Amino acid sequence: MIFSIMVSEGPYTHQASDSAYQFTKAALDAGHEIFRIFFYHDGVNNGTRMTTPPQDDRNIVDRWSELAKAHDLDMVVCVAAAQRRGIVDVDEAKRHGKDGDNIAEGFRISGLGQLIEAGVKSDRLMQFGD
Amino acid sequence: MSTVKKFMYVNRHAPYGSIYALEGLEVVLIGAAFDQDCCMAFIDDGVFQLVKGQDSSASGMKNFSPTYRALGDYEVTRLYVEKESLMERGLTKSDLMELTYEDEDDDWAEKPSIQIVERSELGRLMEEQDVLLNF
């Protein structure tokens, strides 16, 4: 089955990102395909490489990056939601005159159309939120 | 895109106090460009999004309620409002904005977009959908 995943909450405050990660991993292990993972609302905060949790806790951002690398996953951060919350890649930083970028490895910034397309092209769109 | 799926955008939050309603509406407007079969549902505090006469000026938050009036032009013509959620909050249909669309299949007659439906009926409508997005 082809799944897409939507993450609607940021890391740590809510369990949504953890649950989405566990679901994605389980789906991949079971042989399913992940078309896309889309981060919206505070979910975009899963995509900053500046995240530095205590060493005895899970690193939610790194975990996503590693999973994406291992399975060649398409992880998209919504541009409008990202702009509000200060998640920027090199191009966005340049466009808005910011002094640096913070997007984590494996994430890319794109528009909401990517979420709708994920809904159209996947058998199931699973949303993880609050 | 040739596939047409049924999308329902489920709005559960009040318009201000969190960003879910505003960002949810942004998804609906973008989604409208994809020529899918889409509708919206308003349940729980989500029914407050459609209350008329909103004034958010004291909060410093943008009053985005006029955007709901544009939904008809985006061919989002079915807004299901849950009857029980209205009642539980002391609201009636007359407290809501009068949202309309022009029906191209009926000589562009102006028709109401808001339909008040019972919880059980809304459950049945959700059952029919291919994609549910919650905001």
Short mmCIF file of C-alpha atoms in Angstrom, two decimals:
data_model
loop_
_atom_site.label_atom_id
_atom_site.label_comp_id
_atom_site.label_asym_id
_atom_site.label_seq_id
_atom_site.Cartn_x
_atom_site.Cartn_y
_atom_site.Cartn_z
CA MET A 1 0.00 0.00 0.00
CA ILE A 2 1.15 3.54 -0.69
CA PHE A 3 1.06 5.77 2.39
CA SER A 4 1.70 9.44 2.91
CA ILE A 5 2.24 10.92 6.32
CA MET A 6 1.28 14.34 7.64
CA VAL A 7 2.87 15.62 10.84
CA SER A 8 0.90 18.49 12.38
CA GLU A 9 2.75 19.09 15.64
CA GLY A 10 6.29 19.99 16.61
CA PRO A 11 8.75 17.64 18.30
CA TYR A 12 8.75 16.86 22.04
CA THR A 13 5.71 18.96 23.08
CA HIS A 14 3.39 16.45 21.45
CA GLN A 15 3.73 12.77 20.68
CA ALA A 16 2.58 13.29 17.07
CA SER A 17 6.05 13.29 15.53
CA ASP A 18 7.12 10.21 17.54
CA SER A 19 3.98 8.33 16.51
CA ALA A 20 4.42 9.37 12.88
CA TYR A 21 8.03 8.16 12.96
CA GLN A 22 7.11 4.80 14.50
CA PHE A 23 4.28 4.35 12.02
CA THR A 24 6.49 5.21 9.05
CA LYS A 25 9.18 2.81 10.22
CA ALA A 26 6.66 0.01 10.79
CA ALA A 27 5.06 0.61 7.39
CA LEU A 28 8.45 0.45 5.65
CA ASP A 29 9.40 -2.67 7.59
CA ALA A 30 6.14 -4.28 6.46
CA GLY A 31 7.03 -3.55 2.84
CA HIS A 32 4.72 -0.60 2.24
CA GLU A 33 5.68 2.45 0.22
CA ILE A 34 5.87 5.95 1.67
CA PHE A 35 5.06 8.50 -1.04
CA ARG A 36 5.76 11.57 1.06
CA ILE A 37 5.98 12.92 4.60
CA PHE A 38 4.54 16.42 4.93
CA PHE A 39 5.17 18.69 7.90
CA TYR A 40 2.57 21.37 8.65
CA HIS A 41 1.60 23.76 11.46
CA ASP A 42 4.23 23.44 14.23
CA GLY A 43 5.23 20.18 12.55
CA VAL A 44 7.70 22.23 10.52
CA ASN A 45 9.80 22.48 13.70
CA ASN A 46 10.74 18.84 13.14
CA GLY A 47 12.92 20.11 10.31
CA THR A 48 15.48 22.32 12.04
CA ARG A 49 18.97 20.95 12.50
CA MET A 50 19.51 23.38 15.42
CA THR A 51 17.55 21.02 17.67
CA THR A 52 19.80 19.87 20.54
CA PRO A 53 17.94 17.64 22.99
CA PRO A 54 19.62 16.24 26.11
CA GLN A 55 21.96 13.36 25.25
CA ASP A 56 19.90 10.78 27.11
CA ASP A 57 16.80 11.59 25.04
CA ARG A 58 15.92 10.70 21.45
CA ASN A 59 16.91 13.20 18.78
CA ILE A 60 13.67 13.46 16.83
CA VAL A 61 15.11 15.56 13.99
CA ASP A 62 18.16 13.36 13.43
CA ARG A 63 15.94 10.31 13.58
CA TRP A 64 13.83 11.64 10.68
CA SER A 65 16.94 12.58 8.70
CA GLU A 66 18.41 9.11 9.15
CA LEU A 67 15.19 7.36 8.19
CA ALA A 68 14.88 9.54 5.09
CA LYS A 69 18.43 8.73 4.07
CA ALA A 70 18.02 4.99 4.61
CA HIS A 71 14.78 4.79 2.61
CA ASP A 72 15.13 7.73 0.23
CA LEU A 73 12.02 9.40 1.70
CA ASP A 74 10.55 12.66 0.43
CA MET A 75 10.17 14.90 3.51
CA VAL A 76 8.51 18.22 2.78
CA VAL A 77 8.19 21.21 5.09
CA CYS A 78 5.37 23.62 4.16
CA VAL A 79 6.88 26.91 3.04
CA ALA A 80 4.20 29.20 4.48
CA ALA A 81 4.19 27.43 7.84
CA ALA A 82 8.00 27.38 7.83
CA GLN A 83 8.29 31.11 7.13
CA ARG A 84 6.07 31.89 10.12
CA ARG A 85 8.20 29.73 12.38
CA GLY A 86 11.69 30.52 11.13
CA ILE A 87 12.54 27.31 9.30
CA VAL A 88 14.70 28.29 6.30
CA ASP A 89 16.87 26.64 3.69
CA VAL A 90 19.67 28.42 1.80
CA ASP A 91 17.36 29.82 -0.89
CA GLU A 92 14.74 31.03 1.59
CA ALA A 93 17.43 32.65 3.73
CA LYS A 94 18.74 34.52 0.72
CA ARG A 95 15.28 35.54 -0.45
CA HIS A 96 14.31 36.97 2.91
CA GLY A 97 17.69 38.43 3.84
CA LYS A 98 18.29 36.09 6.78
CA ASP A 99 21.79 35.52 8.14
CA GLY A 100 21.64 31.75 8.04
CA ASP A 101 19.60 28.65 7.29
CA ASN A 102 18.58 25.85 9.61
CA ILE A 103 16.87 23.16 7.53
CA ALA A 104 17.92 19.66 8.56
CA GLU A 105 19.29 17.04 6.18
CA GLY A 106 16.68 15.17 4.19
CA PHE A 107 14.03 17.90 4.47
CA ARG A 108 13.00 20.22 1.67
CA ILE A 109 10.78 23.30 1.69
CA SER A 110 7.83 23.38 -0.70
CA GLY A 111 4.20 24.38 -1.01
CA LEU A 112 0.88 23.05 0.24
CA GLY A 113 0.18 21.55 -3.16
CA GLN A 114 2.56 18.78 -2.11
CA LEU A 115 0.14 17.81 0.67
CA ILE A 116 -2.86 17.69 -1.66
CA GLU A 117 -0.85 15.70 -4.20
CA ALA A 118 0.10 13.26 -1.44
CA GLY A 119 -3.61 12.82 -0.68
CA VAL A 120 -4.40 12.20 -4.34
CA LYS A 121 -1.54 9.83 -5.10
CA SER A 122 -1.49 7.72 -1.94
CA ASP A 123 -3.86 4.97 -0.89
CA ARG A 124 -3.91 6.42 2.62
CA LEU A 125 -2.90 9.81 4.01
CA MET A 126 -2.19 9.37 7.70
CA GLN A 127 -2.28 12.51 9.82
CA PHE A 128 -0.49 12.69 13.15
CA GLY A 129 -1.54 15.64 15.25
CA ASP A 130 -3.04 16.60 18.54
CA MET B 1 -4.33 15.05 -12.48
CA SER B 2 -7.04 12.66 -13.58
CA THR B 3 -7.86 11.01 -10.27
CA VAL B 4 -10.66 12.74 -8.41
CA LYS B 5 -10.85 11.95 -4.73
CA LYS B 6 -13.23 13.07 -2.03
CA PHE B 7 -11.47 15.42 0.39
CA MET B 8 -13.06 16.62 3.62
CA TYR B 9 -11.41 19.33 5.67
CA VAL B 10 -12.50 18.93 9.27
CA ASN B 11 -12.28 22.08 11.37
CA ARG B 12 -12.30 21.52 15.11
CA HIS B 13 -10.73 24.65 16.57
CA ALA B 14 -11.96 28.18 17.30
CA PRO B 15 -10.69 30.78 14.79
CA TYR B 16 -8.34 32.54 17.19
CA GLY B 17 -6.32 31.17 20.09
CA SER B 18 -4.48 28.78 17.82
CA ILE B 19 -3.44 28.80 14.18
CA TYR B 20 -5.23 25.61 13.11
CA ALA B 21 -8.23 27.39 11.57
CA LEU B 22 -6.17 29.91 9.59
CA GLU B 23 -3.64 27.39 8.29
CA GLY B 24 -6.42 24.90 7.63
CA LEU B 25 -8.20 27.43 5.44
CA GLU B 26 -4.95 27.95 3.51
CA VAL B 27 -4.91 24.23 2.71
CA VAL B 28 -8.53 24.37 1.50
CA LEU B 29 -7.79 27.28 -0.85
CA ILE B 30 -4.71 25.58 -2.32
CA GLY B 31 -6.53 22.26 -2.51
CA ALA B 32 -9.33 23.89 -4.52
CA ALA B 33 -6.89 24.33 -7.42
CA PHE B 34 -6.49 20.54 -7.69
CA ASP B 35 -10.03 19.89 -8.98
CA GLN B 36 -10.84 17.36 -6.31
CA ASP B 37 -14.28 16.77 -4.81
CA CYS B 38 -13.92 18.75 -1.62
CA CYS B 39 -16.07 19.83 1.30
CA MET B 40 -15.56 21.20 4.79
CA ALA B 41 -16.91 20.12 8.15
CA PHE B 42 -17.14 22.29 11.26
CA ILE B 43 -17.36 20.46 14.56
CA ASP B 44 -16.65 21.19 18.23
CA ASP B 45 -15.21 24.73 18.64
CA GLY B 46 -14.71 24.77 14.86
CA VAL B 47 -18.27 26.08 14.52
CA PHE B 48 -17.04 29.42 15.95
CA GLN B 49 -15.06 29.94 12.73
CA LEU B 50 -18.30 30.73 10.90
CA VAL B 51 -19.84 33.08 13.46
CA LYS B 52 -20.71 36.44 11.91
CA GLY B 53 -19.47 39.79 13.14
CA GLN B 54 -16.02 38.62 14.21
CA ASP B 55 -13.77 41.35 15.59
CA SER B 56 -10.29 40.19 16.51
CA SER B 57 -8.72 43.65 16.69
CA ALA B 58 -8.14 43.62 20.47
CA SER B 59 -6.15 40.38 20.19
CA GLY B 60 -3.78 41.70 17.55
CA MET B 61 -4.65 38.71 15.38
CA LYS B 62 -5.81 39.13 11.82
CA ASN B 63 -9.55 38.74 11.28
CA PHE B 64 -9.52 36.25 8.42
CA SER B 65 -13.25 35.49 8.52
CA PRO B 66 -13.96 37.39 5.25
CA THR B 67 -11.94 34.65 3.49
CA TYR B 68 -14.76 32.16 4.09
CA ARG B 69 -16.90 34.29 1.75
CA ALA B 70 -14.45 33.56 -1.07
CA LEU B 71 -14.86 29.78 -0.75
CA GLY B 72 -17.79 29.73 -3.18
CA ASP B 73 -15.60 31.28 -5.88
CA TYR B 74 -13.09 28.49 -5.25
CA GLU B 75 -15.90 25.98 -5.83
CA VAL B 76 -15.90 24.92 -2.21
CA THR B 77 -19.66 24.85 -1.92
CA ARG B 78 -20.44 22.37 0.85
CA LEU B 79 -19.79 23.48 4.41
CA TYR B 80 -21.28 20.99 6.86
CA VAL B 81 -21.84 22.40 10.33
CA GLU B 82 -22.60 19.92 13.07
CA LYS B 83 -25.94 20.65 14.72
CA GLU B 84 -24.96 19.28 18.14
CA SER B 85 -21.77 21.37 18.26
CA LEU B 86 -23.82 24.52 17.60
CA MET B 87 -26.37 23.61 20.27
CA GLU B 88 -23.73 22.76 22.86
CA ARG B 89 -22.34 26.27 22.41
CA GLY B 90 -25.68 28.08 22.47
CA LEU B 91 -25.45 28.94 18.78
CA THR B 92 -28.03 28.70 16.02
CA LYS B 93 -27.81 29.00 12.26
CA SER B 94 -28.70 32.70 12.54
CA ASP B 95 -25.42 33.35 14.39
CA LEU B 96 -23.44 32.18 11.35
CA MET B 97 -22.28 34.13 8.32
CA GLU B 98 -24.47 33.83 5.25
CA LEU B 99 -22.14 32.05 2.85
CA THR B 100 -23.29 31.35 -0.68
CA TYR B 101 -22.10 30.02 -4.00
CA GLU B 102 -23.35 30.32 -7.56
CA ASP B 103 -24.59 26.99 -8.89
CA GLU B 104 -23.31 26.61 -12.45
CA ASP B 105 -25.69 23.68 -13.01
CA ASP B 106 -28.70 25.82 -12.09
CA ASP B 107 -28.24 29.01 -14.15
CA TRP B 108 -25.78 30.40 -11.58
CA ALA B 109 -28.47 30.63 -8.93
CA GLU B 110 -27.13 31.80 -5.58
CA LYS B 111 -27.39 29.04 -3.01
CA PRO B 112 -26.38 28.67 0.64
CA SER B 113 -23.07 26.84 1.24
CA ILE B 114 -23.73 26.05 4.89
CA GLN B 115 -25.66 22.90 5.68
CA ILE B 116 -26.54 22.06 9.27
CA VAL B 117 -26.20 18.32 9.73
CA GLU B 118 -26.65 15.99 12.68
CA ARG B 119 -23.66 14.22 14.19
CA SER B 120 -24.75 10.85 12.84
CA GLU B 121 -25.14 12.26 9.33
CA LEU B 122 -21.70 13.87 9.50
CA GLY B 123 -20.27 10.51 10.52
CA ARG B 124 -21.85 8.98 7.44
CA LEU B 125 -20.39 11.75 5.24
CA MET B 126 -16.93 11.16 6.73
CA GLU B 127 -17.26 7.49 5.92
CA GLU B 128 -17.64 8.39 2.21
CA GLN B 129 -14.42 10.38 2.01
CA ASP B 130 -11.09 9.29 0.59
CA VAL B 131 -9.05 11.87 2.49
CA LEU B 132 -9.84 13.55 5.81
CA LEU B 133 -7.64 16.42 6.91
CA ASN B 134 -8.07 17.65 10.48
CA PHE B 135 -7.40 21.19 11.58
#
